[in-house]
Short mmCIF file of C-alpha atoms and ligand atoms in Angstrom, two decimals:
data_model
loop_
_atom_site.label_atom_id
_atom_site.label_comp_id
_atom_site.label_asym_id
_atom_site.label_seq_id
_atom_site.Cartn_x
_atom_site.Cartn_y
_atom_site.Cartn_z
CA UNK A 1 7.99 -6.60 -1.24
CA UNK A 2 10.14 -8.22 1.29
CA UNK A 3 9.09 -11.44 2.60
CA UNK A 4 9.12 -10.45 6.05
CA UNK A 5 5.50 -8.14 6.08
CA UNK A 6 2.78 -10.28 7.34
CA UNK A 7 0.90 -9.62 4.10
CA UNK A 8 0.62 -9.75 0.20
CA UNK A 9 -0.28 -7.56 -2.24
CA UNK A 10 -1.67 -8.73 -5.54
CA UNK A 11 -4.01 -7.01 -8.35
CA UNK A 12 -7.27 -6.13 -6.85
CA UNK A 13 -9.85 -8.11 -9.30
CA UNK A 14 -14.23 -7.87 -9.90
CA UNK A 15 -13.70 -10.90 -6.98
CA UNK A 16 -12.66 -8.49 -4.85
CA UNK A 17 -15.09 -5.87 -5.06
CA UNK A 18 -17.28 -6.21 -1.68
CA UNK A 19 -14.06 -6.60 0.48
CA UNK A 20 -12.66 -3.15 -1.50
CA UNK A 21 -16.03 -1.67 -0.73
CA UNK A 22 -15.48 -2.95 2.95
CA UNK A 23 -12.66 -1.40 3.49
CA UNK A 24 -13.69 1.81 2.01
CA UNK A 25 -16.77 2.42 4.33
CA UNK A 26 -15.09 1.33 7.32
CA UNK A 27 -12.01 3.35 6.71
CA UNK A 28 -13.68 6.75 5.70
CA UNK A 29 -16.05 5.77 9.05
CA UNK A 30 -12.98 5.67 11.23
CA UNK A 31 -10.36 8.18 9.83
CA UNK A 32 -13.46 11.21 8.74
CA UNK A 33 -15.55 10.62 11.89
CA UNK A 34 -15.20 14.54 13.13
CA UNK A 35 -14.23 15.97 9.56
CA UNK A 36 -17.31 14.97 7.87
CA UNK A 37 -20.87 14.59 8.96
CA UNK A 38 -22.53 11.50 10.72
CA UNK A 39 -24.76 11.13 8.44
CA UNK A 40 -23.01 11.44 5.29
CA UNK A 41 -20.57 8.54 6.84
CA UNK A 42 -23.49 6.05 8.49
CA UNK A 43 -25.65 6.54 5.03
CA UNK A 44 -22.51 5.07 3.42
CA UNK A 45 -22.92 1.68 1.87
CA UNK A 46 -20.75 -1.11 0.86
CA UNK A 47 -23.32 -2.15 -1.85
CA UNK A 48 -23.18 1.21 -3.19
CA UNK A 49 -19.39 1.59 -2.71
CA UNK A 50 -18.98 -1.90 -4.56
CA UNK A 51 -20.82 -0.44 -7.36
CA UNK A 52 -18.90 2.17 -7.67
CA UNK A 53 -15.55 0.47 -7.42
CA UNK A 54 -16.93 -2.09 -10.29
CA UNK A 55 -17.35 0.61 -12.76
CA UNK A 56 -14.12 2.45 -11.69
CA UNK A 57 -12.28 -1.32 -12.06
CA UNK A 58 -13.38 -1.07 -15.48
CA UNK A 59 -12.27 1.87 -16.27
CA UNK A 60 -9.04 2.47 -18.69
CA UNK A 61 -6.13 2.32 -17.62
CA UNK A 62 -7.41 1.87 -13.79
CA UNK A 63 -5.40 -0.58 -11.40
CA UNK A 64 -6.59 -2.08 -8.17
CA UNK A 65 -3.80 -3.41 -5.99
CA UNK A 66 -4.99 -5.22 -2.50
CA UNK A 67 -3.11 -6.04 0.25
CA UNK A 68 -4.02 -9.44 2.06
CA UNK A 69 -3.68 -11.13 5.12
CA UNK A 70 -2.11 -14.66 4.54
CA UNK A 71 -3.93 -16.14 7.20
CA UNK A 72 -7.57 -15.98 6.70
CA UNK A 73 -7.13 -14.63 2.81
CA UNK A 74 -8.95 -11.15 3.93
CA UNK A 75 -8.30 -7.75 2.29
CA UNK A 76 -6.90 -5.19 4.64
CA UNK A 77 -5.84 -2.47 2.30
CA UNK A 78 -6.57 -1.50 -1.28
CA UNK A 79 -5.25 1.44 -3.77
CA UNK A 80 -6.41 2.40 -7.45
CA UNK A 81 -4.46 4.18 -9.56
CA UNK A 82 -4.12 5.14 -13.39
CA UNK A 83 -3.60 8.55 -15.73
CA UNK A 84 -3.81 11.30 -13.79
CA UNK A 85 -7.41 12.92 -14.18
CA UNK A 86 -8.21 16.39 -15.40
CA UNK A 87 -5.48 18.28 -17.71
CA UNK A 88 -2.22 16.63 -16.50
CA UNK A 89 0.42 15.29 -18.88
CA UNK A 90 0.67 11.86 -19.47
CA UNK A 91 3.53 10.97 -17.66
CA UNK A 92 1.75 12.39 -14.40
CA UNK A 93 0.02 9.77 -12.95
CA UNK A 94 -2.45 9.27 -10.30
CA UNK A 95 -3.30 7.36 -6.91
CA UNK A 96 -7.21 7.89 -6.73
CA UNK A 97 -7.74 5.99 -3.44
CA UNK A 98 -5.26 4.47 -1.06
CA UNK A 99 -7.37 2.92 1.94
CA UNK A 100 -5.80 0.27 4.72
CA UNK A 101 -7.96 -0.88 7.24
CA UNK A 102 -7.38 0.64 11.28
CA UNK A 103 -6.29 -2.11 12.68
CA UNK A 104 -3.35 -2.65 9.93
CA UNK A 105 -2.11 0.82 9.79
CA UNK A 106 1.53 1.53 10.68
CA UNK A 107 2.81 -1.74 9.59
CA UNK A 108 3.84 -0.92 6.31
CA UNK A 109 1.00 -1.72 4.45
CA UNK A 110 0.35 1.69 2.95
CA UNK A 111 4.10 2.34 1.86
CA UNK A 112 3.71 -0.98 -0.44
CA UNK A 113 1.05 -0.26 -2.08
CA UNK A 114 2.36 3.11 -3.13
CA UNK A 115 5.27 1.76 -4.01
CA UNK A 116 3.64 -1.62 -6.16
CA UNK A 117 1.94 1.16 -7.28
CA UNK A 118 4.85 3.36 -8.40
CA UNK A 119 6.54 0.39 -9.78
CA UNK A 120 3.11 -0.14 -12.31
CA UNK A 121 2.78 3.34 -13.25
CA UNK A 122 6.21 3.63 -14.21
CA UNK A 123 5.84 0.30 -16.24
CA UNK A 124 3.25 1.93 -18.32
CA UNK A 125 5.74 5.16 -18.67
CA UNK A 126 4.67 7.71 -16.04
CA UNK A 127 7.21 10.04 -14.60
CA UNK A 128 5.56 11.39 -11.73
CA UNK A 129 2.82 10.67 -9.56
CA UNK A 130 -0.09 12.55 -7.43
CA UNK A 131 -2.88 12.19 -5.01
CA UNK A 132 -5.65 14.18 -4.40
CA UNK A 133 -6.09 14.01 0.51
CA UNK A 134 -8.69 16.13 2.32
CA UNK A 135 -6.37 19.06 3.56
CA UNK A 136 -8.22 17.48 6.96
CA UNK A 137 -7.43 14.36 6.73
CA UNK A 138 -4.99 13.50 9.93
CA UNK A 139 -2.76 10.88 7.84
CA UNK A 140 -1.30 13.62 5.49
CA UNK A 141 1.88 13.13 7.32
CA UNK A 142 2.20 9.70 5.47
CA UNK A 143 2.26 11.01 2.24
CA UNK A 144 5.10 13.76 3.39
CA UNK A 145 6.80 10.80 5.19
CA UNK A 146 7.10 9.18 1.48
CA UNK A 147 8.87 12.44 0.33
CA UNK A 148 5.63 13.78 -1.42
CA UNK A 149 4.98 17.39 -1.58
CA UNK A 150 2.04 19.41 -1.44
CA UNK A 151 1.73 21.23 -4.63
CA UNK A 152 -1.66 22.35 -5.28
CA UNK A 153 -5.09 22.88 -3.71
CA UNK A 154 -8.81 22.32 -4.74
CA UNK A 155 -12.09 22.18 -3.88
CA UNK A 156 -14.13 18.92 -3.32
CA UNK A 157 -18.16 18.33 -3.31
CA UNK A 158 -18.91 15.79 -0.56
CA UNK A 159 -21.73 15.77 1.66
CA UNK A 160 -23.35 18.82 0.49
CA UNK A 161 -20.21 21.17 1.60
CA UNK A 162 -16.91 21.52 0.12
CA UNK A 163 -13.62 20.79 1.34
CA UNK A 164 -10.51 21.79 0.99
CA UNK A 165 -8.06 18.77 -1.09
CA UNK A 166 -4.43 19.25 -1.47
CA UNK A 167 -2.31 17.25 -4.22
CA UNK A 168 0.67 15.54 -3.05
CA UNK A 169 3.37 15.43 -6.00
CA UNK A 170 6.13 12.61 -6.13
CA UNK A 171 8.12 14.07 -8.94
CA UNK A 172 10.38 11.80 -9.60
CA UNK A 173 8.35 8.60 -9.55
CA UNK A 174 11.72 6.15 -9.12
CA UNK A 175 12.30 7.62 -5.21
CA UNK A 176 9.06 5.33 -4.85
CA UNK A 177 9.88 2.20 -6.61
CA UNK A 178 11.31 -0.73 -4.47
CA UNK A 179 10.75 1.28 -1.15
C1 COA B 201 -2.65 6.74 5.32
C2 COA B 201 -2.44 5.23 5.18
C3 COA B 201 -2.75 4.78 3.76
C4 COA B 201 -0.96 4.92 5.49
O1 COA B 201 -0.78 3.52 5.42
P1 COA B 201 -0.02 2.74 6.62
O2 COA B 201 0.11 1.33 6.24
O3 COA B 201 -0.75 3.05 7.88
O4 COA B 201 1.38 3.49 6.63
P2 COA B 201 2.87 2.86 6.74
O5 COA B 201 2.88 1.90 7.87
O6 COA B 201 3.28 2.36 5.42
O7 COA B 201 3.67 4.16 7.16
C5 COA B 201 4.75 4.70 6.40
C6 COA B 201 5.38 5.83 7.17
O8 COA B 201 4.43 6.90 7.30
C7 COA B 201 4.26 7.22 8.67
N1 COA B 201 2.87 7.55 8.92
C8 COA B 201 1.77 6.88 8.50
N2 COA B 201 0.65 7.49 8.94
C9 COA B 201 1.08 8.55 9.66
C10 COA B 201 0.40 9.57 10.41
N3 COA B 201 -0.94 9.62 10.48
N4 COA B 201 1.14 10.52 11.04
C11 COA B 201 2.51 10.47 10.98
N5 COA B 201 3.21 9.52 10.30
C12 COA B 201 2.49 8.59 9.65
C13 COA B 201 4.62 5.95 9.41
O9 COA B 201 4.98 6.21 10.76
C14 COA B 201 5.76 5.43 8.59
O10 COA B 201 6.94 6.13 8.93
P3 COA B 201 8.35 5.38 9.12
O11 COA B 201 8.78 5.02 7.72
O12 COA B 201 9.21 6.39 9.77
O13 COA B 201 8.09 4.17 9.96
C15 COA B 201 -3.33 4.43 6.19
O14 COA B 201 -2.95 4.75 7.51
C16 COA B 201 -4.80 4.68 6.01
O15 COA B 201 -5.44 4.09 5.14
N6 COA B 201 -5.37 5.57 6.84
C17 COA B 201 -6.78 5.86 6.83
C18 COA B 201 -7.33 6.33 5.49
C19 COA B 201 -6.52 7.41 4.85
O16 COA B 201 -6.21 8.43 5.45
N7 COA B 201 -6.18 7.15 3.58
C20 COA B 201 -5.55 8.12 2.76
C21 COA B 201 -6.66 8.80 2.07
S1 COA B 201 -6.12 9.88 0.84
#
């Protein structure tokens, strides 16, 4: 990461949890406002989130990276990644969230955690890489931006309705390392 971003991004650990769960609520609250229902996003807790994220941490093979503001130490961004799930090969791995916080977008903060990311999941011998984004969600631009396509799509249960998900495919996982 170059030394000019206002931020740093280090291995997301059980410390971390409540800020990751933070992040989460308030992100899905401000990007899925519209797409999904009220309720389902005010009923959302960071106590339930954190929960979550704690067994997920502990998971195998599942990284946490955050991304942190230098001056007051807080966590603006997180992603988790590992094997891909479901019947993939190996060497296809997976970002399972990727979350930065509104007032941080656009500054870069997003591309280096995919590419930290990248750079891990290469490490431990994956080829490619994928992530599962709401075919609503208004940021899918990023992930084409990154030179990811969209391969596949699937259906996701979330607040009693399904939605439509596409997978965005990195093939070649290097185009992502050092971005
Ligand atoms: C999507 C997200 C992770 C991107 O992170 P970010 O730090 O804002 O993105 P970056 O600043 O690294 O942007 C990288 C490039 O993508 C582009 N980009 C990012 N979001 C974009 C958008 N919504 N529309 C068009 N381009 C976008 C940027 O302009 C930038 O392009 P450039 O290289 O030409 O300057 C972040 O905005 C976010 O968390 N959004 C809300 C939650 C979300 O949608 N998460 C993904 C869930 S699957």
């Amino acid at each position: 990461m170059s030394d000019q971003r206002p931020f740093e991004i280090r291995p997301g650990t059980g410390d971390d949890l409540f800020m990751i769960a933070g992040v989460l609520v308030d992100t899905w609250r401000s990007t899925f406002r519209g797409l999904l229902a009220d309720d389902f996003l005010d009923g959302m807790s960071r106590e339930d989130q954190a929960v979550r994220h704690a067994r997920r941490m502990g998971a195998p093979g599942v990284h946490y990276l955050v991304a942190v503001e230098p001056s007051g130490g807080g966590i603006v961004g997180f992603a988790n990644f590992g094997p891909g799930r479901g019947t993939v090969p190996a060497d296809l791995h997976e970002i399972y969230a990727l979350y930065v916080r509104a007032g941080y977008q656009g500054a870069g903060i997003g591309t280096a955690l995919v590419s930290t990311a990248a750079g891990h999941c290469a490490e431990q011998g994956a080829k490619s890489l994928f992530a599962w984004v709401l075919s609503g969600n208004p940021n899918r631009k990023f992930y084409e931006r990154l030179g990811a396509k969209a391969v596949e799509t699937s259906s996701i249960w979330l607040d009693d309705r399904h939605y439509e998900q596409v997978a965005y495919l990195w093939e070649d996982i290097t185009t992502l390392v050092n971005r």
